[in-house]
Short mmCIF file of C-alpha atoms in Angstrom, two decimals:
data_model
loop_
_atom_site.label_atom_id
_atom_site.label_comp_id
_atom_site.label_asym_id
_atom_site.label_seq_id
_atom_site.Cartn_x
_atom_site.Cartn_y
_atom_site.Cartn_z
CA MET A 1 6.18 -57.93 -67.14
CA ILE A 2 6.09 -54.13 -67.32
CA PHE A 3 6.60 -52.30 -64.05
CA ASN A 4 3.34 -50.48 -63.37
CA GLU A 5 3.37 -48.02 -60.49
CA SER A 6 -0.42 -47.86 -60.42
CA THR A 7 -0.58 -51.50 -59.32
CA ILE A 8 2.31 -51.55 -56.86
CA LEU A 9 2.09 -54.69 -54.74
CA THR A 10 -1.64 -55.27 -55.12
CA ASN A 11 -1.46 -59.08 -55.30
CA ASP A 12 -1.21 -61.31 -52.24
CA PRO A 13 1.90 -63.56 -52.47
CA LYS A 14 0.18 -66.17 -50.33
CA ASN A 15 -2.26 -66.79 -53.19
CA ILE A 16 0.47 -67.50 -55.77
CA GLU A 17 0.57 -71.27 -56.31
CA LYS A 18 3.81 -71.48 -58.29
CA VAL A 19 6.40 -69.27 -59.97
CA ILE A 20 7.96 -69.97 -63.37
CA LEU A 21 11.28 -68.39 -64.26
CA GLY A 22 12.26 -67.45 -67.76
CA LYS A 23 9.19 -66.48 -69.78
CA SER A 24 9.12 -62.92 -68.47
CA GLU A 25 10.35 -60.85 -65.58
CA ILE A 26 8.90 -61.98 -62.27
CA THR A 27 7.07 -59.62 -59.95
CA ILE A 28 7.98 -58.58 -56.43
CA GLU A 29 4.95 -60.55 -55.21
CA GLU A 30 6.16 -63.70 -56.98
CA PHE A 31 9.57 -63.25 -55.41
CA VAL A 32 8.02 -62.97 -51.94
CA ALA A 33 5.80 -65.98 -52.67
CA VAL A 34 8.91 -68.15 -53.11
CA ALA A 35 11.17 -66.61 -50.47
CA ARG A 36 8.64 -66.17 -47.65
CA TYR A 37 5.78 -68.54 -48.37
CA GLY A 38 7.53 -71.43 -50.12
CA ALA A 39 5.75 -71.31 -53.48
CA PRO A 40 7.15 -74.01 -55.80
CA LEU A 41 9.59 -72.84 -58.43
CA GLU A 42 9.84 -74.03 -62.03
CA PHE A 43 12.09 -73.25 -65.01
CA SER A 44 10.60 -72.51 -68.43
CA ASN A 45 12.10 -74.00 -71.60
CA GLU A 46 13.39 -70.54 -72.50
CA TYR A 47 15.22 -70.33 -69.18
CA CYS A 48 16.89 -73.71 -69.64
CA GLU A 49 17.88 -73.01 -73.24
CA ARG A 50 19.56 -69.72 -72.28
CA VAL A 51 21.53 -71.40 -69.51
CA ILE A 52 22.69 -74.30 -71.69
CA LYS A 53 23.79 -71.97 -74.50
CA SER A 54 25.76 -69.79 -72.11
CA ARG A 55 27.43 -72.81 -70.52
CA LYS A 56 28.64 -74.06 -73.88
CA LEU A 57 30.22 -70.67 -74.50
CA VAL A 58 32.18 -70.78 -71.24
CA GLU A 59 33.44 -74.27 -72.05
CA LYS A 60 34.58 -72.98 -75.43
CA PHE A 61 36.47 -70.13 -73.74
CA LEU A 62 38.14 -72.59 -71.37
CA GLU A 63 39.10 -74.99 -74.15
CA GLU A 64 40.70 -72.11 -76.06
CA ASN A 65 42.34 -70.88 -72.83
CA ARG A 66 41.16 -67.32 -73.36
CA ARG A 67 42.29 -64.85 -70.74
CA ILE A 68 39.03 -64.15 -68.88
CA TYR A 69 38.71 -63.08 -65.27
CA GLY A 70 37.71 -65.89 -62.94
CA VAL A 71 37.74 -68.43 -65.75
CA THR A 72 41.43 -68.63 -66.54
CA THR A 73 42.68 -66.15 -63.92
CA GLY A 74 42.57 -65.85 -60.15
CA PHE A 75 40.15 -63.62 -58.26
CA GLY A 76 40.43 -60.06 -57.01
CA GLU A 77 44.01 -58.91 -56.79
CA ASN A 78 45.00 -62.45 -57.84
CA VAL A 79 43.76 -61.62 -61.34
CA ARG A 80 47.46 -61.44 -62.34
CA TYR A 81 47.79 -65.20 -61.93
CA VAL A 82 46.91 -67.44 -64.88
CA ILE A 83 45.02 -70.64 -64.06
CA SER A 84 45.37 -73.66 -66.32
CA PRO A 85 42.28 -75.43 -67.68
CA GLU A 86 43.21 -78.47 -65.62
CA ASP A 87 42.86 -76.44 -62.43
CA ALA A 88 39.61 -74.70 -63.39
CA GLU A 89 37.36 -76.80 -61.15
CA THR A 90 39.78 -76.61 -58.23
CA LEU A 91 39.71 -72.83 -58.58
CA GLN A 92 35.91 -72.83 -58.16
CA LYS A 93 36.00 -75.04 -55.07
CA ASN A 94 38.69 -72.84 -53.58
CA ILE A 95 36.76 -69.63 -54.08
CA VAL A 96 33.70 -71.04 -52.32
CA ARG A 97 35.62 -72.48 -49.38
CA SER A 98 37.88 -69.48 -48.91
CA HIS A 99 35.14 -66.89 -49.31
CA ALA A 100 32.63 -68.48 -46.92
CA CYS A 101 33.82 -66.18 -44.14
CA SER A 102 30.70 -64.44 -42.88
CA VAL A 103 30.28 -64.77 -39.12
CA GLY A 104 27.77 -64.34 -36.31
CA ARG A 105 24.07 -65.09 -36.13
CA PRO A 106 22.59 -66.89 -39.14
CA LEU A 107 20.23 -65.13 -41.49
CA GLU A 108 16.54 -65.92 -41.16
CA LYS A 109 15.43 -68.68 -43.50
CA GLU A 110 13.38 -66.37 -45.73
CA LEU A 111 16.44 -64.19 -46.27
CA VAL A 112 18.56 -67.20 -47.30
CA ARG A 113 15.79 -68.30 -49.64
CA ALA A 114 15.68 -64.79 -51.09
CA ILE A 115 19.41 -64.94 -51.85
CA GLN A 116 19.07 -68.40 -53.42
CA LEU A 117 16.25 -67.11 -55.63
CA MET A 118 18.37 -64.14 -56.65
CA MET A 119 21.15 -66.56 -57.65
CA LEU A 120 18.69 -68.21 -60.02
CA LEU A 121 17.49 -64.90 -61.43
CA ASN A 122 21.01 -63.54 -61.86
CA THR A 123 22.50 -66.60 -63.56
CA GLY A 124 19.36 -67.64 -65.43
CA LYS A 125 19.46 -64.73 -67.85
CA GLY A 126 22.03 -66.66 -69.87
CA TYR A 127 25.06 -64.42 -69.37
CA SER A 128 26.86 -66.23 -66.55
CA GLY A 129 27.95 -69.55 -68.03
CA ILE A 130 26.62 -71.61 -65.14
CA SER A 131 25.46 -75.19 -65.76
CA LEU A 132 21.83 -76.23 -65.71
CA GLU A 133 22.73 -78.99 -63.25
CA THR A 134 23.94 -76.48 -60.68
CA ILE A 135 20.97 -74.16 -60.77
CA GLU A 136 18.57 -77.09 -60.81
CA LEU A 137 20.11 -78.13 -57.50
CA ILE A 138 19.50 -74.64 -56.08
CA ARG A 139 15.88 -74.85 -57.25
CA ASN A 140 15.55 -78.29 -55.64
CA LEU A 141 16.88 -76.92 -52.35
CA LEU A 142 14.17 -74.26 -52.43
CA ASN A 143 11.41 -76.67 -53.42
CA ASN A 144 12.42 -79.29 -50.85
CA GLY A 145 12.90 -77.02 -47.86
CA VAL A 146 16.69 -77.29 -47.61
CA THR A 147 17.91 -73.95 -46.28
CA PRO A 148 21.66 -73.37 -45.99
CA TYR A 149 22.99 -72.08 -42.68
CA ALA A 150 24.44 -68.66 -43.51
CA PRO A 151 26.06 -66.50 -40.82
CA GLY A 152 24.85 -63.01 -41.63
CA GLU A 153 27.55 -60.63 -40.46
CA GLY A 154 30.71 -59.29 -42.05
CA SER A 155 29.88 -58.66 -45.72
CA VAL A 156 31.01 -55.54 -47.59
CA GLY A 157 28.49 -56.20 -50.34
CA TYR A 158 28.57 -59.85 -51.34
CA LEU A 159 30.82 -63.00 -51.30
CA GLY A 160 30.85 -64.11 -47.65
CA VAL A 161 27.19 -64.97 -47.18
CA GLU A 162 26.87 -66.37 -50.69
CA GLY A 163 29.92 -68.55 -49.99
CA GLN A 164 28.22 -70.10 -46.97
CA ILE A 165 25.10 -70.81 -49.03
CA THR A 166 27.05 -72.31 -51.95
CA LEU A 167 28.98 -74.69 -49.68
CA VAL A 168 25.84 -76.78 -49.32
CA LEU A 169 25.74 -77.43 -53.07
CA MET A 170 29.12 -79.13 -52.62
CA GLY A 171 27.84 -81.19 -49.68
CA GLU A 172 29.69 -78.98 -47.22
CA GLY A 173 28.67 -76.40 -44.63
CA LYS A 174 25.40 -76.77 -42.74
CA ALA A 175 21.71 -76.56 -43.61
CA TRP A 176 18.25 -76.85 -42.11
CA TYR A 177 16.05 -79.69 -43.27
CA GLN A 178 12.56 -79.86 -41.78
CA ASP A 179 13.68 -77.41 -39.07
CA GLU A 180 16.66 -79.55 -38.03
CA LEU A 181 20.16 -78.17 -38.52
CA VAL A 182 22.45 -80.83 -39.99
CA SER A 183 25.56 -81.00 -42.16
CA GLY A 184 25.23 -79.97 -45.79
CA ASP A 185 25.68 -83.48 -47.13
CA GLU A 186 23.16 -84.89 -44.62
CA ALA A 187 20.57 -82.26 -45.59
CA LEU A 188 21.00 -83.17 -49.26
CA ARG A 189 20.73 -86.88 -48.52
CA ARG A 190 17.52 -86.48 -46.51
CA ALA A 191 15.97 -84.47 -49.34
CA GLY A 192 16.97 -87.10 -51.90
CA LEU A 193 19.52 -84.80 -53.54
CA GLU A 194 23.20 -85.18 -54.40
CA ALA A 195 26.10 -82.77 -54.06
CA ILE A 196 27.80 -81.48 -57.18
CA SER A 197 31.31 -80.49 -58.18
CA LEU A 198 31.32 -76.88 -59.30
CA LYS A 199 32.64 -76.37 -62.80
CA CYS A 200 34.61 -73.54 -64.34
CA LYS A 201 33.13 -70.08 -63.58
CA GLU A 202 30.30 -71.47 -61.41
CA GLY A 203 31.67 -70.65 -57.98
CA LEU A 204 32.41 -67.10 -59.09
CA SER A 205 28.92 -66.65 -60.58
CA LEU A 206 27.20 -67.80 -57.39
CA LEU A 207 29.31 -65.64 -55.06
CA ASN A 208 29.55 -62.55 -57.23
CA GLY A 209 27.06 -59.76 -57.84
CA THR A 210 24.28 -58.11 -55.88
CA THR A 211 22.37 -61.30 -55.04
CA SER A 212 22.41 -61.00 -51.25
CA ALA A 213 21.86 -57.24 -51.13
CA THR A 214 19.03 -57.46 -53.65
CA GLY A 215 17.37 -60.48 -52.05
CA LEU A 216 17.24 -58.81 -48.64
CA SER A 217 16.15 -55.48 -50.07
CA ILE A 218 13.24 -57.03 -51.98
CA LEU A 219 11.72 -58.39 -48.77
CA ALA A 220 12.50 -55.10 -47.03
CA ILE A 221 10.87 -52.91 -49.68
CA TYR A 222 7.85 -55.22 -49.89
CA ASP A 223 7.30 -54.90 -46.14
CA ALA A 224 8.02 -51.17 -46.22
CA VAL A 225 5.48 -50.42 -48.96
CA ASN A 226 2.78 -52.46 -47.26
CA ALA A 227 3.56 -50.73 -43.96
CA ALA A 228 3.22 -47.37 -45.70
CA LYS A 229 -0.20 -48.42 -46.97
CA ALA A 230 -1.26 -49.73 -43.57
CA ILE A 231 -0.19 -46.57 -41.80
CA ASP A 232 -2.80 -44.58 -43.74
CA ILE A 233 -5.40 -46.83 -42.12
CA THR A 234 -3.75 -46.43 -38.74
CA GLY A 235 -3.65 -42.67 -39.15
CA ALA A 236 -7.37 -42.65 -39.96
CA LEU A 237 -8.18 -44.49 -36.72
CA THR A 238 -6.07 -41.99 -34.81
CA TYR A 239 -7.82 -39.09 -36.58
CA GLU A 240 -11.07 -40.39 -35.14
CA ALA A 241 -9.63 -41.17 -31.72
CA LEU A 242 -8.18 -37.67 -31.30
CA LYS A 243 -11.20 -35.94 -32.87
CA ALA A 244 -9.01 -34.48 -35.57
CA THR A 245 -10.60 -32.36 -38.26
CA VAL A 246 -10.54 -33.93 -41.70
CA LYS A 247 -10.28 -30.43 -43.17
CA ALA A 248 -6.54 -31.09 -43.19
CA CYS A 249 -7.26 -33.62 -45.97
CA ASP A 250 -9.25 -31.19 -48.14
CA LYS A 251 -8.41 -31.87 -51.79
CA ARG A 252 -8.20 -28.12 -52.52
CA LEU A 253 -5.42 -27.80 -49.97
CA HIS A 254 -3.44 -30.69 -51.44
CA SER A 255 -3.94 -29.49 -55.00
CA MET A 256 -1.45 -26.76 -54.12
CA LYS A 257 1.36 -29.33 -53.92
CA LYS A 258 2.73 -31.28 -56.89
CA HIS A 259 3.36 -34.44 -54.87
CA ILE A 260 0.90 -37.12 -55.94
CA GLU A 261 1.66 -39.30 -52.90
CA GLN A 262 0.51 -36.53 -50.57
CA LYS A 263 -2.76 -36.13 -52.46
CA ARG A 264 -3.37 -39.86 -52.46
CA THR A 265 -2.75 -40.12 -48.73
CA ALA A 266 -5.31 -37.39 -48.04
CA GLU A 267 -7.79 -39.10 -50.36
CA ASN A 268 -7.20 -42.44 -48.63
CA ILE A 269 -7.97 -40.96 -45.22
CA LEU A 270 -11.12 -39.27 -46.51
CA LYS A 271 -12.32 -42.51 -48.12
CA ILE A 272 -11.68 -44.45 -44.93
CA LEU A 273 -13.51 -41.89 -42.78
CA LYS A 274 -16.30 -41.14 -45.25
CA ASP A 275 -19.24 -42.05 -42.98
CA SER A 276 -17.62 -41.47 -39.58
CA GLU A 277 -19.98 -39.90 -37.04
CA ILE A 278 -16.94 -38.92 -35.00
CA SER A 279 -15.29 -37.05 -37.87
CA GLU A 280 -18.55 -35.38 -38.82
CA LYS A 281 -19.16 -34.14 -35.28
CA TYR A 282 -15.68 -32.73 -34.74
CA ILE A 283 -14.90 -31.34 -38.20
CA ASP A 284 -15.33 -27.74 -36.97
CA SER A 285 -14.32 -28.28 -33.34
CA LYS A 286 -10.99 -26.50 -33.76
CA VAL A 287 -9.20 -24.24 -36.21
CA GLN A 288 -6.48 -26.80 -36.81
CA ASP A 289 -4.88 -29.79 -35.11
CA ALA A 290 -1.34 -30.28 -33.94
CA TYR A 291 1.37 -30.75 -36.57
CA VAL A 292 1.48 -34.52 -36.01
CA LEU A 293 -2.14 -34.83 -37.18
CA ARG A 294 -2.61 -32.15 -39.81
CA CYS A 295 0.66 -33.03 -41.58
CA THR A 296 -0.10 -36.73 -41.83
CA PRO A 297 -0.74 -36.54 -45.61
CA GLN A 298 2.44 -34.57 -46.21
CA MET A 299 4.69 -36.81 -44.12
CA HIS A 300 3.17 -40.10 -45.22
CA GLY A 301 3.40 -38.86 -48.80
CA ALA A 302 7.06 -37.90 -48.55
CA ALA A 303 7.94 -41.34 -47.23
CA LYS A 304 5.93 -43.01 -49.99
CA ARG A 305 7.76 -41.04 -52.68
CA ILE A 306 11.08 -42.41 -51.44
CA LEU A 307 9.71 -45.95 -51.22
CA ARG A 308 8.23 -45.76 -54.72
CA GLU A 309 11.59 -44.76 -56.15
CA GLY A 310 13.32 -47.48 -54.14
CA LEU A 311 10.82 -50.09 -55.28
CA ARG A 312 11.47 -49.27 -58.93
CA SER A 313 15.25 -49.36 -58.52
CA ILE A 314 15.21 -52.63 -56.59
CA TYR A 315 12.81 -54.18 -59.09
CA ASP A 316 15.16 -53.23 -61.92
CA GLU A 317 18.11 -54.76 -60.08
CA MET A 318 16.14 -57.93 -59.36
CA ASN A 319 15.70 -58.44 -63.10
CA SER A 320 19.25 -57.45 -64.09
CA VAL A 321 22.51 -59.37 -64.51
CA SER A 322 25.10 -58.44 -61.89
CA ASP A 323 27.76 -61.04 -62.71
CA ASN A 324 31.38 -60.39 -63.63
CA PRO A 325 32.48 -61.33 -66.19
CA ILE A 326 29.41 -61.22 -68.39
CA ILE A 327 29.45 -64.06 -70.93
CA TYR A 328 28.12 -62.15 -73.91
CA PRO A 329 27.13 -64.14 -77.01
CA GLU A 330 27.95 -62.81 -80.47
CA GLY A 331 26.79 -65.07 -83.28
CA ASP A 332 28.38 -68.50 -82.87
CA ASP A 333 31.02 -67.08 -80.56
CA GLY A 334 31.10 -64.56 -77.76
CA VAL A 335 33.21 -62.53 -75.42
CA GLY A 336 33.86 -62.25 -71.71
CA LEU A 337 33.03 -58.70 -70.66
CA MET A 338 34.91 -57.71 -67.51
CA GLY A 339 33.44 -54.79 -65.62
CA GLY A 340 31.53 -53.71 -62.54
CA ASN A 341 27.93 -54.93 -62.78
CA PHE A 342 28.44 -56.56 -59.38
CA ASP A 343 28.38 -53.13 -57.72
CA GLY A 344 25.48 -52.73 -55.29
CA SER A 345 25.17 -48.95 -55.24
CA TYR A 346 21.68 -48.85 -56.74
CA VAL A 347 20.26 -51.31 -54.25
CA GLY A 348 22.29 -50.12 -51.29
CA SER A 349 21.58 -46.41 -51.67
CA HIS A 350 17.86 -47.03 -52.10
CA ALA A 351 17.82 -49.39 -49.12
CA ASP A 352 19.44 -46.62 -47.08
CA CYS A 353 16.83 -44.16 -48.32
CA ALA A 354 14.06 -46.63 -47.49
CA CYS A 355 15.31 -46.66 -43.89
CA ILE A 356 14.99 -42.88 -43.76
CA ALA A 357 11.48 -43.04 -45.24
CA MET A 358 10.42 -45.63 -42.69
CA ALA A 359 11.99 -43.58 -39.89
CA THR A 360 9.73 -40.69 -40.94
CA LEU A 361 6.67 -42.91 -40.65
CA ALA A 362 7.85 -44.41 -37.37
CA LYS A 363 8.46 -41.11 -35.62
CA LEU A 364 5.07 -39.81 -36.75
CA SER A 365 3.26 -42.93 -35.56
CA GLU A 366 4.99 -42.84 -32.17
CA ARG A 367 4.03 -39.18 -31.65
CA ARG A 368 0.40 -40.02 -32.45
CA ILE A 369 0.57 -42.84 -29.90
CA ASP A 370 1.84 -40.39 -27.31
CA ARG A 371 -1.00 -37.96 -28.00
CA MET A 372 -3.51 -40.72 -27.32
CA VAL A 373 -2.00 -41.88 -24.01
CA ASN A 374 -0.86 -38.48 -22.72
CA ARG A 375 -3.69 -36.96 -20.63
CA HIS A 376 -2.16 -33.49 -21.07
CA LEU A 377 -2.85 -33.69 -24.81
CA ASN A 378 -6.38 -35.14 -24.82
CA ASP A 379 -9.45 -35.57 -22.63
CA PHE A 380 -9.05 -39.30 -22.03
CA PRO A 381 -8.10 -40.89 -18.71
CA ALA A 382 -4.35 -41.15 -18.23
CA PHE A 383 -2.88 -43.89 -20.42
CA LEU A 384 -6.33 -44.85 -21.67
CA VAL A 385 -7.41 -46.88 -18.64
CA LYS A 386 -10.50 -46.22 -16.52
CA ASN A 387 -8.70 -46.47 -13.19
CA PRO A 388 -5.23 -44.89 -13.67
CA GLY A 389 -2.80 -44.98 -10.80
CA LEU A 390 -3.74 -48.48 -9.77
CA ASN A 391 -3.42 -49.40 -13.46
CA ASN A 392 -0.69 -48.27 -15.87
CA GLY A 393 -2.78 -48.90 -18.97
CA TYR A 394 -0.95 -48.18 -22.20
CA MET A 395 1.88 -46.27 -20.53
CA ILE A 396 4.59 -48.78 -21.40
CA PRO A 397 3.57 -49.72 -24.96
CA GLN A 398 4.35 -46.08 -25.76
CA TYR A 399 7.79 -46.69 -24.24
CA THR A 400 8.14 -49.67 -26.57
CA ALA A 401 7.26 -47.53 -29.58
CA ALA A 402 9.72 -44.87 -28.45
CA GLY A 403 12.43 -47.50 -28.03
CA LEU A 404 11.78 -48.87 -31.49
CA VAL A 405 11.98 -45.39 -32.98
CA GLY A 406 15.33 -44.93 -31.26
CA GLU A 407 16.59 -48.16 -32.80
CA ILE A 408 15.28 -47.16 -36.22
CA LYS A 409 17.08 -43.81 -36.00
CA VAL A 410 20.42 -45.54 -35.46
CA LEU A 411 19.76 -48.04 -38.26
CA SER A 412 18.82 -45.20 -40.60
CA HIS A 413 22.38 -43.86 -40.68
CA PRO A 414 23.41 -44.55 -44.29
CA SER A 415 25.69 -47.51 -44.85
CA THR A 416 26.56 -46.81 -48.47
CA ILE A 417 28.26 -43.47 -47.81
CA ASP A 418 31.12 -45.42 -46.22
CA SER A 419 33.84 -47.55 -47.79
CA ILE A 420 36.70 -49.72 -46.53
CA SER A 421 39.24 -50.91 -49.09
CA THR A 422 39.66 -54.66 -49.56
CA CYS A 423 41.72 -57.13 -51.60
CA ALA A 424 45.00 -55.19 -51.53
CA ASN A 425 43.12 -52.12 -52.82
CA GLN A 426 41.92 -53.99 -55.91
CA GLU A 427 38.41 -53.67 -54.53
CA ASP A 428 38.28 -49.99 -53.66
CA PRO A 429 35.69 -48.67 -52.98
CA VAL A 430 33.14 -51.21 -51.75
CA SER A 431 29.40 -50.55 -51.74
CA LEU A 432 28.45 -51.86 -48.26
CA ALA A 433 25.06 -52.46 -49.89
CA TYR A 434 24.55 -55.74 -48.05
CA PHE A 435 24.33 -54.06 -44.66
CA ALA A 436 22.12 -51.30 -46.07
CA SER A 437 19.65 -53.94 -47.22
CA LYS A 438 19.91 -55.89 -43.99
CA LYS A 439 19.17 -52.68 -42.04
CA ALA A 440 16.15 -51.94 -44.21
CA TYR A 441 14.73 -55.39 -43.50
CA GLU A 442 15.12 -54.82 -39.75
CA VAL A 443 13.69 -51.31 -39.89
CA ALA A 444 10.60 -52.54 -41.76
CA ARG A 445 9.95 -55.09 -39.03
CA LYS A 446 10.29 -52.48 -36.29
CA LEU A 447 7.98 -50.11 -38.15
CA GLN A 448 5.34 -52.82 -38.37
CA TYR A 449 5.48 -53.19 -34.59
CA ILE A 450 5.03 -49.44 -34.09
CA ILE A 451 2.02 -49.45 -36.42
CA ALA A 452 0.60 -52.38 -34.44
CA ILE A 453 0.96 -50.41 -31.21
CA GLU A 454 -0.77 -47.37 -32.71
CA LEU A 455 -3.65 -49.59 -33.87
CA MET A 456 -3.94 -51.14 -30.42
CA VAL A 457 -3.96 -47.78 -28.66
CA ALA A 458 -6.38 -46.20 -31.16
CA ALA A 459 -8.86 -49.04 -30.67
CA GLN A 460 -8.81 -48.41 -26.93
CA ALA A 461 -9.24 -44.66 -27.41
CA LEU A 462 -12.23 -45.18 -29.68
CA ASP A 463 -13.97 -47.10 -26.88
CA PHE A 464 -14.09 -43.86 -24.88
CA LEU A 465 -15.94 -42.08 -27.72
CA LYS A 466 -18.93 -44.42 -27.78
CA PRO A 467 -21.81 -44.19 -28.53
CA LEU A 468 -20.50 -42.09 -31.41
CA LYS A 469 -19.86 -44.41 -34.34
CA SER A 470 -16.64 -44.84 -36.22
CA SER A 471 -16.69 -45.09 -39.99
CA THR A 472 -17.73 -48.38 -41.53
CA VAL A 473 -14.12 -49.06 -42.53
CA THR A 474 -12.45 -48.18 -39.24
CA GLN A 475 -15.12 -50.18 -37.41
CA ALA A 476 -14.16 -53.23 -39.48
CA VAL A 477 -10.49 -52.73 -38.57
CA TYR A 478 -11.50 -52.25 -34.92
CA ASP A 479 -13.51 -55.48 -35.02
CA LEU A 480 -10.55 -57.41 -36.44
CA ILE A 481 -8.35 -56.15 -33.62
CA ARG A 482 -11.00 -56.96 -31.02
CA GLU A 483 -11.23 -60.58 -32.20
CA LYS A 484 -8.31 -61.30 -29.87
CA VAL A 485 -7.49 -58.02 -28.11
CA GLU A 486 -10.08 -57.18 -25.49
CA PRO A 487 -10.60 -53.61 -24.20
CA VAL A 488 -8.34 -52.79 -21.26
CA ASP A 489 -10.14 -52.25 -17.95
CA GLU A 490 -7.18 -53.27 -15.80
CA ASP A 491 -3.54 -54.10 -16.44
CA ARG A 492 -2.64 -57.36 -18.15
CA HIS A 493 0.21 -58.82 -20.19
CA PHE A 494 0.15 -56.70 -23.37
CA HIS A 495 2.84 -58.55 -25.32
CA PRO A 496 0.44 -61.13 -26.87
CA ASP A 497 -1.85 -58.29 -27.96
CA MET A 498 0.98 -56.49 -29.73
CA GLU A 499 2.20 -59.67 -31.42
CA TYR A 500 -1.30 -60.48 -32.68
CA ILE A 501 -1.78 -57.04 -34.23
CA TYR A 502 1.77 -57.11 -35.61
CA GLU A 503 0.87 -60.28 -37.50
CA LEU A 504 -2.26 -58.56 -38.84
CA VAL A 505 -0.02 -55.81 -40.21
CA ARG A 506 2.81 -58.06 -41.47
CA GLU A 507 0.53 -60.55 -43.21
CA GLY A 508 -1.57 -57.82 -44.85
CA LYS A 509 -4.81 -58.68 -43.03
CA ILE A 510 -5.44 -55.06 -42.05
CA LEU A 511 -5.00 -54.04 -45.68
CA LYS A 512 -7.28 -56.83 -46.89
CA VAL A 513 -10.14 -55.75 -44.62
CA VAL A 514 -9.99 -52.24 -46.06
CA LYS A 515 -9.46 -53.41 -49.64
CA ASP A 516 -12.52 -55.64 -49.45
CA MET A 517 -14.62 -52.64 -48.44
CA ILE A 518 -13.34 -49.69 -50.48
CA GLY A 519 -10.83 -51.17 -52.90
CA GLU A 520 -7.06 -50.87 -53.05
CA LEU A 521 -5.65 -47.82 -51.30
CA ASP A 522 -3.73 -45.47 -53.59
CA PHE A 523 0.01 -45.45 -52.98
#
């Protein structure tokens, strides 16, 4: 598969029936299909052949007692200790048990599944020396709904969380099976599976590398890109609601900037509002709108540029080998290459940048929400309710958006600029990429909620502009919202409304409505 920026995330993962590893690089959508939606996973013959060949090479190294990190030596600063071939399997069990030290709340199931899938991608390239038996068990866990219990706090980049996940392969630790949390061996038994004894190099391969940081960041960047697409739609509804002039999207204006994402955002808004009676009526009503409206193409575009670059970097990491050592074949023999492919700086730094990009979108969306509910900034009733005072209307959903923006700002402080030495200074610096990716996943979720609130508020504002008609596209989005969210005449419990629209955003239903009418939005 060749990475094509013109078709970034245009396929719906829910429609992918199965994913086959090994014939070519998988797509981000295929990854999400397995991690989030449970698509069955298969291995190609090419995948299996690579794994078997690499395993034979590791066994040859062990038989010859070659000095190779993690195969015939200890780990980390313990690299100075030589391990005999007789103790090779004990070494692998020990690394898993001793490294399973993450603490706190467990990761969500889709995040654990993402890490498991990354283990298969990382080791399945044929440079890790893992056995086919071991990775078949990981595949069977995924296909049979066995999800290891993995405390998600306390990782500097890898090891701890992966250790918790790998314990289950040995019949240890804990796992969910059919939504019940049981011991690792019980989960395997219920699924008709058997625990294995990890062989030489296998524990190290499953714990090492960027698997957790990359797995989390893939889901984060997928959600972030789709949120960035959806927010163009949201911005178009708000343009109508606040009677903004679409002159700010004039292609001549945006031709003066070299940023393609800015131009595409402006074009998206114009396409969405093409036949809007509201936009037509108010196009010359003012010289220019407030910054928050007229700079929507510029600010959306800047965020998209960062996300595009992050998507490419994370995609490349997803299809790379981040093990150490690399078992590199050379003719009928090979060599163990010791180095630093486990470093998570690519993924971590781009996950940090993705947080900043999403913070830009979040703060813009929240300010647009405020302009719609703030009677000093529009000609609507206070907080978009017909009888303000007795009713609070959409006063507090704006508080919620503001609170989410505040949380996003804190989470957008870069993680990867920091470092804390570990392993008696053998591991110095550390990437802290895991937390960067975990933050990005959380920020994407919060951004989706803010977008949902803006959609909810914009729909209410548009009711006050009737009988003027919205565009055909924004009317379709409005109708989707109104399937379960009624107009607000008096106060009610708004939480179910926000959750419903959030699901429309998260599951891509808002995007699908627009795509079905005018095609895929440019990103």
